[in-house]
Amino acid sequence: MPRRKPRPDRRVDRLRSGGAPLGDVFGRTESGPDGDETYVVRTIPGTRAIKAYRCPGCDHEIAAGVAHIVAWSAHGGEEDRRHWHRGCWNGRQTRRITRRWS
């Protein structure tokens, strides 16, 4: 016998409460490495990481197929985006950027 009252769709409830799993697709905002700028941050899953990048936090390569973070200044535009290891981005407040671009 079916239930009289259907269960609420928990995924829809999460979307309404602000815990949207797709919110990261468009990017979330966080403070940058210097703490004075706002950055748009997006998580790239390993399945979508098809190229190798150089992390500005540790100056090591992020190999293709490795999940990582993409961040760019909210006022600078997407052409200035940088690819970071997740741990390097999370520790950005306690250490300096090792690589600068001109």
C-alpha angles and dihedrals in degrees: 000000000000122000115268095221116040117229116255115256102252093197091058089048090053091050091052094046094055098255092113113166090209095053089095092059089073094036135254125236124245136159114274132239093278092045094230101085132062116235132196108229129196130180116228114204119222092250091061096043100097101156135053117247137185115242112226091207098062103006090235125128122263102216123220111271095031118120113238146153127266116203134177136169113273088225099037101060135234095290088076095054120138130200115229136183108248092241093048091051092047090051096044093112094058100047138036129251108265097201128049127193123209 
